[in-house]
Amino acid sequence: MRISILTLFLLLFGYSAFSSEKTDSLLTVLKTELGRKNIYDDQKEVRIKSLKIQLAQAPKKNYNTQYAICNKLYEEYKVFRFDSAYVYTQKLLNLSQITNDATRKNESRIKLAFILLSAGMFTETFDCLNQINIHLLNDSSKSDYYALKARAYSDLADYNNDKFYGQFDNEQAIKYLDSAIALSKPNSFETLINKGNMQRIEAGKQPSPYYITLLNHYNLTAHQRAMVVTGLSAFYNSPSQVEERINLLIIGAINDIRSSTKETLAIFLLGEELNKAGNIKDAYTFIREAMTNAQYYGARLRKIKIAAVLPIVDAKKIIATENEKNRFLVYLLSIVVISILISLISFIVFNQLKRLKVKEKIIEEKNIQLEKINDRLTEDTHIKEEYIGYFFNVISGYILKLEKLKRNVERKLSIKKYDDILLSVNEINIKKERETLFYTFDHVFLKIFPNFITLFNSLLKKEDQIWPKDHEVLNTDLRIFALMRLGISDTETIANILEYSVNTIYVYKMRIKAKALVPSDEFDHKIMAIKAVDVLNKS
């Protein structure tokens, strides 16, 4: 029995129209939920705090009430924090001992075995399970016992990853799942998920109909939904089903975050799949998050597994970053080579026209213009990578104009039309070009730092605040500090960029700092602290 990913997404999210079909859309949801995980964790902490208050206020001799509250605290902690869950299983065992309730004592040991297994402590888990007297348990608790023992053997098989021992462990897991299913209520969540788990261990080829039935017809909690889709993803393991598997794991990770589950597998498996698919950046993010979760919960075995993968992904991420830098250096080198060629061409033109005194001044001015362009290209190498990306098109445009001019000059030199060369050169409006550059700089800067003007003025009194006029984007005062925010702190460099004297720039800066609400040194730090918007990722 198969179910399409389209149908599955509709079931999981209840969309009236399918709007999360593509993997990148689901990744966007997951990243948003990662940003909200503290909200979900805080909500859980509020519930825990309330239960702890109830426990503190419970009558000292009312052991039944204390047991019930400790049980609720265990349920809150069991997939959230191992050490806290362990504390409350011990309280449950102590209360069972005080009341001499053997049934509760054995049920508490099942809970203890669950968190020991979640922490990767196999020896302790089996020791704890072996201490349980199943004859004192009701059918529901017996079913939980057998299901937990099946999971212990299944996890052990994954850990051993051995052909002989793994087969034995999986056979034991299937045997105990049979017992758990026989004791659970027909068509209950426990029955269906145990049957689905059995098919997963048996490495079935078709997606489990039991998992699908749970998704189709049962009102699942976020934690239950994460368990089901993570289990279902195991059936999509062929190369042609990679996208389906990734999408299922994304949904599992989303629901783990929403349920504040730290003992989670989905986000780690997702990171591994994205790593195989070549999405190194997201793979690294999610595997790092998996490590954070494992450390927070105290899952020892999970930390070992993640630690074996994380350095590999980290190395790939570093290599990818270096490759991006290398490509940028190639582009920059190309610009430098073209600039050198332009300088050589200008020198040839100068030698050809040096006997014409009338043209000499024009050629000298042109060389100065080219030097300014080259200086600007050199300064651009100090700007952050994001900003260079925006100005690359502007620089390329100047190169195309110069290349066109070169061809035009060469052609007219070949036919000795020297007057036409002057006309071609005079067509270049240097003032307009510089205005265009400032216009582009202002708009690109405000796109990266949209709050710059507002935050800048927050450092000044209302009467001293500097706002651009209607026809301006940035004025000179704002542009000086915009360049400083980009890391250009040298006054002489700013003066060269804005075509002012060094003294003028110094006066501008001192005049503004004198009116600031904070000391001069702190003012510079406040400017540098203005946050940028990552326009490249948002695009």
Coordinates of C-alpha atoms in Angstrom, one line a residue:
M1 CA 0.0 0.0 0.0
R2 CA 1.4 3.4 -1.0
I3 CA 0.5 7.0 -0.2
S4 CA 1.7 10.0 -2.1
I5 CA 3.7 12.7 -0.4
L6 CA 1.1 15.2 -1.5
T7 CA -1.7 13.4 0.4
L8 CA 0.6 12.9 3.4
F9 CA 1.4 16.6 3.6
L10 CA -2.3 17.5 3.5
L11 CA -3.0 15.1 6.3
L12 CA -0.2 16.4 8.5
F13 CA -0.8 20.1 8.1
G14 CA -4.4 20.2 7.1
Y15 CA -3.9 22.6 4.2
S16 CA -7.0 23.2 2.0
A17 CA -4.7 23.7 -1.0
F18 CA -1.3 22.1 -1.3
S19 CA 1.2 24.8 -0.7
S20 CA 4.2 23.0 0.9
E21 CA 5.0 20.6 -1.9
K22 CA 8.6 21.5 -2.5
T23 CA 11.4 20.6 -0.2
D24 CA 12.7 24.2 0.0
S25 CA 9.3 25.3 1.3
L26 CA 9.3 22.7 4.0
L27 CA 12.9 23.7 4.9
T28 CA 11.7 27.3 5.3
V29 CA 9.0 26.1 7.7
L30 CA 11.6 24.0 9.6
K31 CA 14.1 27.0 9.9
T32 CA 11.2 29.2 11.1
E33 CA 10.3 26.6 13.8
L34 CA 14.0 26.4 14.8
G35 CA 13.9 30.1 15.5
R36 CA 10.8 29.5 17.6
K37 CA 12.0 26.5 19.6
N38 CA 12.7 28.6 22.7
I39 CA 9.0 29.6 22.7
Y40 CA 7.9 25.9 22.7
D41 CA 10.5 25.1 25.4
D42 CA 9.4 28.0 27.5
Q43 CA 5.8 26.7 27.3
K44 CA 6.9 23.3 28.5
E45 CA 8.9 24.9 31.3
V46 CA 5.7 26.7 32.4
R47 CA 3.8 23.4 32.6
I48 CA 6.7 21.8 34.5
K49 CA 6.9 24.7 37.0
S50 CA 3.2 24.5 37.6
L51 CA 3.5 20.7 38.3
K52 CA 6.4 21.3 40.7
I53 CA 4.3 23.9 42.6
Q54 CA 1.5 21.3 42.9
L55 CA 3.9 18.7 44.1
A56 CA 5.4 21.1 46.7
Q57 CA 1.8 21.9 48.0
A58 CA 0.6 18.3 48.0
P59 CA 0.0 16.8 51.5
K60 CA 3.1 15.0 52.8
K61 CA 1.1 11.8 53.6
N62 CA -1.0 11.8 50.4
Y63 CA 1.3 9.5 48.4
N64 CA -1.3 8.9 45.7
T65 CA -1.4 12.6 44.8
Q66 CA 2.4 12.8 44.9
Y67 CA 2.7 9.8 42.7
A68 CA 0.2 11.2 40.1
I69 CA 2.1 14.5 40.0
C70 CA 5.5 12.9 39.7
N71 CA 4.2 10.8 36.9
K72 CA 3.1 13.9 35.0
L73 CA 6.5 15.4 35.6
Y74 CA 8.1 12.3 34.2
E75 CA 5.9 12.5 31.1
E76 CA 7.0 16.1 30.6
Y77 CA 10.7 15.2 31.0
K78 CA 11.0 11.8 29.4
V79 CA 11.9 13.1 25.9
F80 CA 13.1 16.5 27.2
R81 CA 15.8 16.0 29.8
F82 CA 17.3 12.7 30.9
D83 CA 18.6 13.8 34.3
S84 CA 15.3 15.4 35.4
A85 CA 13.3 12.4 34.1
Y86 CA 15.6 10.1 36.1
V87 CA 15.0 12.1 39.3
Y88 CA 11.2 11.7 39.0
T89 CA 11.4 8.0 38.1
Q90 CA 13.4 7.6 41.4
K91 CA 10.6 9.5 43.2
L92 CA 8.1 7.2 41.6
L93 CA 10.1 4.2 42.8
N94 CA 10.4 5.6 46.3
L95 CA 6.7 6.4 46.6
S96 CA 5.9 2.8 45.4
Q97 CA 8.2 1.5 48.0
I98 CA 6.6 3.6 50.7
T99 CA 3.1 2.4 49.8
N100 CA 4.3 -1.1 49.2
D101 CA 2.7 -1.1 45.8
A102 CA 4.5 -3.7 43.7
T103 CA 2.5 -2.9 40.6
R104 CA 3.5 0.7 40.6
K105 CA 7.1 -0.3 41.4
N106 CA 7.2 -2.4 38.2
E107 CA 5.5 0.3 36.2
S108 CA 8.1 2.8 37.4
R109 CA 10.9 0.5 36.4
I110 CA 9.4 0.5 32.8
K111 CA 9.6 4.3 32.9
L112 CA 13.2 4.1 34.2
A113 CA 14.1 1.7 31.4
F114 CA 12.6 4.0 28.8
I115 CA 14.8 6.9 29.7
L116 CA 17.9 4.7 30.2
L117 CA 17.4 3.4 26.7
S118 CA 16.8 7.0 25.3
A119 CA 20.2 7.9 26.9
G120 CA 21.9 5.0 25.1
M121 CA 22.6 3.0 28.3
F122 CA 21.9 -0.5 26.9
T123 CA 23.4 -2.5 29.8
E124 CA 21.4 -0.5 32.4
T125 CA 18.3 -0.7 30.3
F126 CA 18.3 -4.5 30.1
D127 CA 19.2 -4.8 33.8
C128 CA 16.3 -2.6 34.7
L129 CA 13.9 -4.6 32.4
N130 CA 15.1 -7.9 33.9
Q131 CA 14.1 -6.7 37.4
I132 CA 10.5 -6.2 36.3
N133 CA 8.0 -8.9 37.4
I134 CA 5.6 -8.9 34.4
H135 CA 3.0 -11.0 36.3
L136 CA 2.2 -8.0 38.4
L137 CA 1.4 -5.8 35.4
N138 CA -1.9 -5.2 33.7
D139 CA -2.2 -5.8 30.0
S140 CA -1.5 -2.2 29.1
S141 CA 1.7 -2.1 31.1
K142 CA 2.7 -5.5 29.8
S143 CA 2.3 -4.2 26.3
D144 CA 4.5 -1.2 27.1
Y145 CA 7.1 -3.5 28.6
Y146 CA 7.3 -5.7 25.5
A147 CA 7.3 -2.7 23.2
L148 CA 10.1 -1.1 25.1
K149 CA 12.1 -4.4 25.1
A150 CA 11.5 -4.6 21.4
R151 CA 12.9 -1.1 20.9
A152 CA 15.9 -1.9 23.1
Y153 CA 16.8 -4.9 20.9
S154 CA 16.1 -2.9 17.7
D155 CA 18.3 0.0 18.9
L156 CA 21.0 -2.4 19.9
A157 CA 21.0 -3.9 16.4
D158 CA 21.4 -0.4 14.9
Y159 CA 24.3 0.2 17.4
N160 CA 26.1 -3.1 16.7
N161 CA 25.6 -2.8 13.0
D162 CA 26.7 -6.4 12.8
K163 CA 25.3 -8.9 10.3
F164 CA 25.2 -11.8 12.8
Y165 CA 24.3 -10.0 16.1
G166 CA 22.1 -7.5 14.3
Q167 CA 19.9 -10.3 12.8
F168 CA 19.5 -11.9 16.3
D169 CA 18.6 -8.6 17.9
N170 CA 16.1 -7.8 15.3
E171 CA 14.5 -11.2 15.6
Q172 CA 14.2 -10.6 19.3
A173 CA 12.6 -7.2 18.7
I174 CA 10.0 -8.7 16.4
K175 CA 9.2 -11.4 18.9
Y176 CA 8.6 -8.8 21.7
L177 CA 6.6 -6.7 19.3
D178 CA 4.3 -9.6 18.7
S179 CA 3.7 -9.9 22.4
A180 CA 3.1 -6.2 22.7
I181 CA 0.5 -6.2 19.9
A182 CA -1.3 -9.2 21.4
L183 CA -1.8 -7.4 24.7
S184 CA -2.7 -3.9 23.3
K185 CA -6.2 -2.8 22.3
P186 CA -7.3 -3.5 18.7
N187 CA -6.9 -0.4 16.4
S188 CA -5.3 1.6 19.2
F189 CA -2.4 3.9 18.5
E190 CA 0.0 1.5 20.3
T191 CA -1.2 -1.5 18.2
L192 CA -0.8 0.3 14.9
I193 CA 2.6 1.9 15.6
N194 CA 3.9 -1.4 16.9
K195 CA 2.8 -3.1 13.7
G196 CA 4.4 -0.4 11.7
N197 CA 7.6 -0.7 13.7
M198 CA 7.6 -4.4 13.1
Q199 CA 7.4 -3.9 9.3
R200 CA 10.2 -1.3 9.5
I201 CA 12.4 -3.8 11.4
E202 CA 11.6 -6.5 8.8
A203 CA 12.7 -4.0 6.1
G204 CA 9.5 -4.0 4.2
K205 CA 9.5 -2.7 0.7
Q206 CA 6.2 -1.0 0.7
P207 CA 5.3 1.9 3.1
S208 CA 3.6 0.6 6.2
P209 CA -0.2 0.8 5.9
Y210 CA -0.3 1.0 9.7
Y211 CA 1.7 4.3 9.7
I212 CA -0.5 5.6 6.9
T213 CA -3.7 4.7 8.8
L214 CA -2.4 6.6 11.8
L215 CA -1.8 9.7 9.7
N216 CA -5.1 9.3 7.8
H217 CA -7.5 8.7 10.6
Y218 CA -6.0 9.4 14.0
N219 CA -5.8 12.7 15.8
L220 CA -2.1 12.6 16.7
T221 CA -0.1 14.8 19.0
A222 CA 2.9 16.6 17.6
H223 CA 5.2 14.0 19.2
Q224 CA 3.2 11.1 17.9
R225 CA 3.2 12.6 14.4
A226 CA 7.0 13.0 14.5
M227 CA 7.4 9.3 15.6
V228 CA 5.1 8.1 12.8
V229 CA 6.6 10.1 9.9
T230 CA 10.2 9.3 11.0
G231 CA 9.3 5.6 11.0
L232 CA 7.5 6.0 7.6
S233 CA 10.6 7.7 6.1
A234 CA 12.5 4.4 6.5
F235 CA 10.5 2.9 3.7
Y236 CA 11.6 5.5 1.2
N237 CA 15.2 4.5 0.9
S238 CA 15.8 4.0 -2.8
P239 CA 17.6 6.7 -4.9
S240 CA 14.3 7.6 -6.7
Q241 CA 12.7 8.3 -3.3
V242 CA 15.3 10.6 -1.7
E243 CA 13.0 13.7 -1.9
E244 CA 10.1 11.9 -0.3
R245 CA 12.3 10.7 2.5
I246 CA 13.8 14.1 3.1
N247 CA 10.4 15.7 3.1
L248 CA 9.1 13.2 5.7
L249 CA 12.1 13.8 7.9
I250 CA 11.6 17.6 7.7
I251 CA 8.0 17.1 8.9
G252 CA 9.3 14.9 11.7
A253 CA 11.8 17.5 12.7
I254 CA 9.2 20.2 12.7
N255 CA 6.9 18.3 15.0
D256 CA 9.8 17.3 17.3
I257 CA 10.5 21.1 17.7
R258 CA 6.8 21.8 18.3
S259 CA 6.6 19.1 21.0
S260 CA 10.0 20.2 22.6
T261 CA 11.4 16.7 22.0
K262 CA 15.1 16.7 22.6
E263 CA 15.5 12.9 22.3
T264 CA 14.9 13.0 18.6
L265 CA 16.3 11.2 15.6
A266 CA 14.5 13.0 12.7
I267 CA 16.7 16.1 12.5
F268 CA 19.9 14.0 12.6
L269 CA 18.7 11.7 9.8
L270 CA 17.6 14.8 7.8
G271 CA 21.1 16.3 8.1
E272 CA 22.6 13.1 6.9
E273 CA 20.3 12.9 3.9
L274 CA 20.9 16.6 3.0
N275 CA 24.7 15.9 3.2
K276 CA 24.3 13.1 0.8
A277 CA 22.2 15.3 -1.5
G278 CA 24.9 18.0 -1.5
N279 CA 23.1 20.6 0.6
I280 CA 26.0 21.1 2.9
K281 CA 24.9 24.3 4.5
D282 CA 21.6 23.0 5.8
A283 CA 23.1 19.6 6.6
Y284 CA 25.6 21.3 8.9
T285 CA 22.9 23.4 10.5
F286 CA 20.6 20.5 11.3
I287 CA 23.4 18.1 12.5
R288 CA 24.6 20.8 14.8
E289 CA 21.1 21.2 16.1
A290 CA 20.9 17.4 16.6
M291 CA 24.1 17.6 18.6
T292 CA 22.7 20.4 20.7
N293 CA 19.5 18.3 21.4
A294 CA 21.6 15.3 22.3
Q295 CA 23.7 17.3 24.7
Y296 CA 20.7 18.9 26.2
Y297 CA 18.8 15.6 26.8
G298 CA 21.9 13.7 27.8
A299 CA 21.7 11.1 25.0
R300 CA 25.2 9.6 25.2
L301 CA 25.0 7.2 22.3
R302 CA 23.4 9.8 20.0
K303 CA 26.2 12.2 20.8
I304 CA 28.8 9.6 19.7
K305 CA 27.0 8.9 16.4
I306 CA 26.6 12.6 15.7
A307 CA 30.2 13.4 16.6
A308 CA 31.3 10.9 14.0
V309 CA 29.4 12.7 11.2
L310 CA 29.7 16.3 12.2
P311 CA 33.4 16.9 11.5
I312 CA 32.9 15.4 8.0
V313 CA 30.1 17.8 7.2
D314 CA 31.9 20.7 8.8
A315 CA 35.0 20.0 6.6
K316 CA 32.7 19.9 3.5
K317 CA 31.2 23.2 4.6
I318 CA 34.7 24.8 5.0
I319 CA 35.7 23.4 1.5
A320 CA 32.5 24.8 0.0
T321 CA 33.2 28.2 1.6
E322 CA 36.8 28.2 0.3
N323 CA 35.6 27.3 -3.2
E324 CA 33.3 30.3 -3.1
K325 CA 36.2 32.5 -2.0
N326 CA 38.4 31.1 -4.8
R327 CA 35.7 31.9 -7.4
F328 CA 35.5 35.4 -6.1
L329 CA 39.3 35.8 -6.3
V330 CA 39.1 34.6 -9.9
Y331 CA 36.5 37.2 -10.7
L332 CA 38.6 39.9 -8.9
L333 CA 41.8 38.8 -10.8
S334 CA 39.9 39.1 -14.0
I335 CA 39.0 42.6 -13.2
V336 CA 42.6 43.4 -12.3
V337 CA 43.8 41.9 -15.6
I338 CA 41.2 43.9 -17.6
S339 CA 42.2 47.0 -15.7
I340 CA 45.9 46.4 -16.6
L341 CA 44.9 45.9 -20.2
I342 CA 42.9 49.1 -20.1
S343 CA 46.0 50.9 -18.7
L344 CA 48.2 49.6 -21.5
I345 CA 45.7 50.6 -24.1
S346 CA 45.6 54.1 -22.6
F347 CA 49.4 54.3 -22.6
I348 CA 49.5 53.3 -26.3
V349 CA 46.8 56.0 -27.1
F350 CA 48.9 58.5 -25.1
N351 CA 52.1 57.7 -27.2
Q352 CA 50.1 58.0 -30.4
L353 CA 48.8 61.4 -29.6
K354 CA 51.7 62.9 -27.6
R355 CA 52.7 65.0 -30.6
L356 CA 49.3 66.6 -30.6
K357 CA 49.6 69.1 -27.7
V358 CA 45.9 70.0 -28.0
K359 CA 45.0 66.4 -27.1
E360 CA 47.6 65.9 -24.3
K361 CA 45.4 67.4 -21.6
I362 CA 42.4 65.2 -22.6
I363 CA 44.5 62.1 -22.4
E364 CA 46.0 63.0 -19.0
E365 CA 42.5 63.6 -17.7
K366 CA 41.4 60.2 -19.1
N367 CA 44.3 58.5 -17.4
I368 CA 43.4 60.1 -14.1
Q369 CA 39.8 58.9 -14.5
L370 CA 41.0 55.3 -15.2
E371 CA 43.3 55.5 -12.1
K372 CA 40.3 56.5 -10.0
I373 CA 38.3 53.6 -11.4
N374 CA 41.2 51.3 -10.6
D375 CA 41.4 52.8 -7.1
R376 CA 37.7 52.2 -6.6
L377 CA 38.0 48.6 -7.7
T378 CA 40.9 48.1 -5.2
E379 CA 38.9 49.6 -2.4
D380 CA 35.9 47.4 -3.2
T381 CA 38.0 44.3 -2.3
H382 CA 37.8 45.4 1.4
I383 CA 34.0 45.5 1.4
K384 CA 32.2 42.4 2.7
E385 CA 31.4 39.7 0.2
E386 CA 27.7 40.5 0.1
Y387 CA 28.3 44.2 -0.8
I388 CA 30.8 43.2 -3.6
G389 CA 28.1 41.0 -5.1
Y390 CA 25.8 44.0 -5.6
F391 CA 28.5 46.2 -7.1
F392 CA 29.9 43.6 -9.4
N393 CA 27.3 44.5 -12.0
V394 CA 28.2 48.2 -11.7
I395 CA 31.9 47.5 -12.1
S396 CA 31.2 45.1 -15.1
G397 CA 29.2 47.9 -16.7
Y398 CA 32.2 50.3 -16.5
I399 CA 34.5 47.6 -18.0
L400 CA 32.1 47.1 -20.9
K401 CA 32.0 50.9 -21.5
L402 CA 35.8 51.0 -21.5
E403 CA 36.0 48.0 -23.7
K404 CA 33.6 49.7 -26.1
L405 CA 35.7 52.8 -26.0
K406 CA 38.9 50.8 -26.6
R407 CA 37.4 49.2 -29.8
N408 CA 36.1 52.6 -30.9
V409 CA 39.5 54.3 -30.4
E410 CA 41.4 51.5 -32.1
R411 CA 39.1 51.6 -35.1
K412 CA 39.4 55.4 -35.4
L413 CA 43.2 55.3 -34.9
S414 CA 43.5 52.8 -37.7
I415 CA 41.7 55.2 -40.1
K416 CA 43.4 58.3 -38.4
K417 CA 40.2 60.0 -37.4
Y418 CA 41.7 61.7 -34.3
D419 CA 38.9 64.3 -33.9
D420 CA 36.3 61.6 -33.7
I421 CA 38.3 60.1 -30.8
L422 CA 37.9 63.3 -28.8
L423 CA 34.2 63.2 -29.5
S424 CA 34.0 59.6 -28.3
V425 CA 35.8 60.5 -25.1
N426 CA 33.7 63.5 -24.4
E427 CA 30.6 61.4 -24.5
I428 CA 31.5 60.0 -21.1
N429 CA 29.8 62.2 -18.4
I430 CA 32.0 61.7 -15.4
K431 CA 29.7 63.6 -13.1
K432 CA 26.7 61.6 -14.1
E433 CA 28.6 58.4 -13.6
R434 CA 29.6 59.4 -10.1
E435 CA 26.0 60.4 -9.2
T436 CA 24.9 57.0 -10.5
L437 CA 27.5 55.3 -8.3
F438 CA 26.4 57.1 -5.2
Y439 CA 22.7 56.4 -6.0
T440 CA 23.5 52.7 -6.3
F441 CA 25.6 52.7 -3.2
D442 CA 22.8 54.4 -1.2
H443 CA 20.1 52.0 -2.3
V444 CA 22.2 48.9 -1.9
F445 CA 23.4 50.0 1.5
L446 CA 19.9 50.7 2.7
K447 CA 18.8 47.3 1.3
I448 CA 21.4 45.6 3.5
F449 CA 21.0 48.0 6.4
P450 CA 17.3 49.1 6.2
N451 CA 17.2 50.4 9.7
F452 CA 20.5 52.4 9.5
I453 CA 19.0 55.9 9.2
T454 CA 16.5 55.3 12.1
L455 CA 19.2 53.7 14.4
F456 CA 21.7 56.4 13.5
N457 CA 19.3 59.2 14.4
S458 CA 18.4 57.4 17.7
L459 CA 21.9 58.3 18.8
L460 CA 21.1 62.1 18.4
K461 CA 18.7 64.4 20.0
K462 CA 15.6 65.0 18.1
E463 CA 16.6 68.6 17.1
D464 CA 20.0 67.3 15.9
Q465 CA 18.8 64.3 13.9
I466 CA 19.8 64.1 10.2
W467 CA 17.2 62.9 7.7
P468 CA 17.6 62.8 3.9
K469 CA 15.6 65.3 2.0
D470 CA 12.9 64.2 -0.4
H471 CA 15.2 64.0 -3.4
E472 CA 18.0 62.2 -1.4
V473 CA 18.6 58.6 -0.4
L474 CA 21.6 59.3 1.8
N475 CA 23.2 62.7 2.4
T476 CA 26.9 63.3 3.0
D477 CA 26.6 63.0 6.8
L478 CA 24.9 59.7 6.6
R479 CA 27.1 58.4 3.7
I480 CA 30.2 59.0 5.8
F481 CA 29.0 56.8 8.6
A482 CA 27.5 54.3 6.1
L483 CA 31.1 53.8 4.8
M484 CA 32.3 53.4 8.4
R485 CA 29.7 50.8 9.0
L486 CA 31.1 48.8 6.1
G487 CA 34.5 48.8 7.8
I488 CA 36.1 51.8 5.9
S489 CA 37.3 53.8 9.0
D490 CA 40.2 55.6 7.4
T491 CA 39.3 59.3 7.1
E492 CA 41.5 59.8 4.0
T493 CA 39.8 56.8 2.3
I494 CA 36.4 58.2 3.0
A495 CA 37.5 61.6 1.8
N496 CA 38.7 60.0 -1.5
I497 CA 35.5 58.1 -2.0
L498 CA 33.2 61.1 -1.4
E499 CA 35.6 63.7 -3.1
Y500 CA 36.1 65.8 0.0
S501 CA 39.2 66.9 1.8
V502 CA 40.4 65.0 4.8
N503 CA 39.7 68.0 7.0
T504 CA 36.2 68.3 5.7
I505 CA 35.4 64.7 6.5
Y506 CA 37.0 65.2 10.0
V507 CA 34.8 68.2 10.6
Y508 CA 31.7 66.3 9.5
K509 CA 32.5 63.5 11.9
M510 CA 33.4 65.6 14.9
R511 CA 30.4 67.9 14.4
I512 CA 28.0 64.9 14.6
K513 CA 29.8 63.1 17.5
A514 CA 29.7 66.3 19.5
K515 CA 25.9 66.3 19.3
A516 CA 25.6 62.5 20.1
L517 CA 23.8 61.2 23.2
V518 CA 26.8 58.9 23.8
P519 CA 30.6 59.4 24.1
S520 CA 32.6 59.7 20.9
D521 CA 34.2 56.2 21.1
E522 CA 30.9 54.6 22.1
F523 CA 29.2 56.3 19.1
D524 CA 31.5 54.5 16.7
H525 CA 30.7 51.2 18.4
K526 CA 27.0 51.9 18.2
I527 CA 27.3 52.5 14.5
M528 CA 29.3 49.3 14.0
A529 CA 26.6 47.4 16.0
I530 CA 23.8 48.2 13.6
K531 CA 22.7 44.9 12.2
A532 CA 22.5 44.0 8.5
V533 CA 19.8 42.1 6.7
D534 CA 21.1 38.9 4.9
V535 CA 19.6 39.9 1.5
L536 CA 21.4 37.1 -0.3
N537 CA 19.7 34.3 1.8
K538 CA 16.3 36.1 1.6
S539 CA 16.5 36.3 -2.2

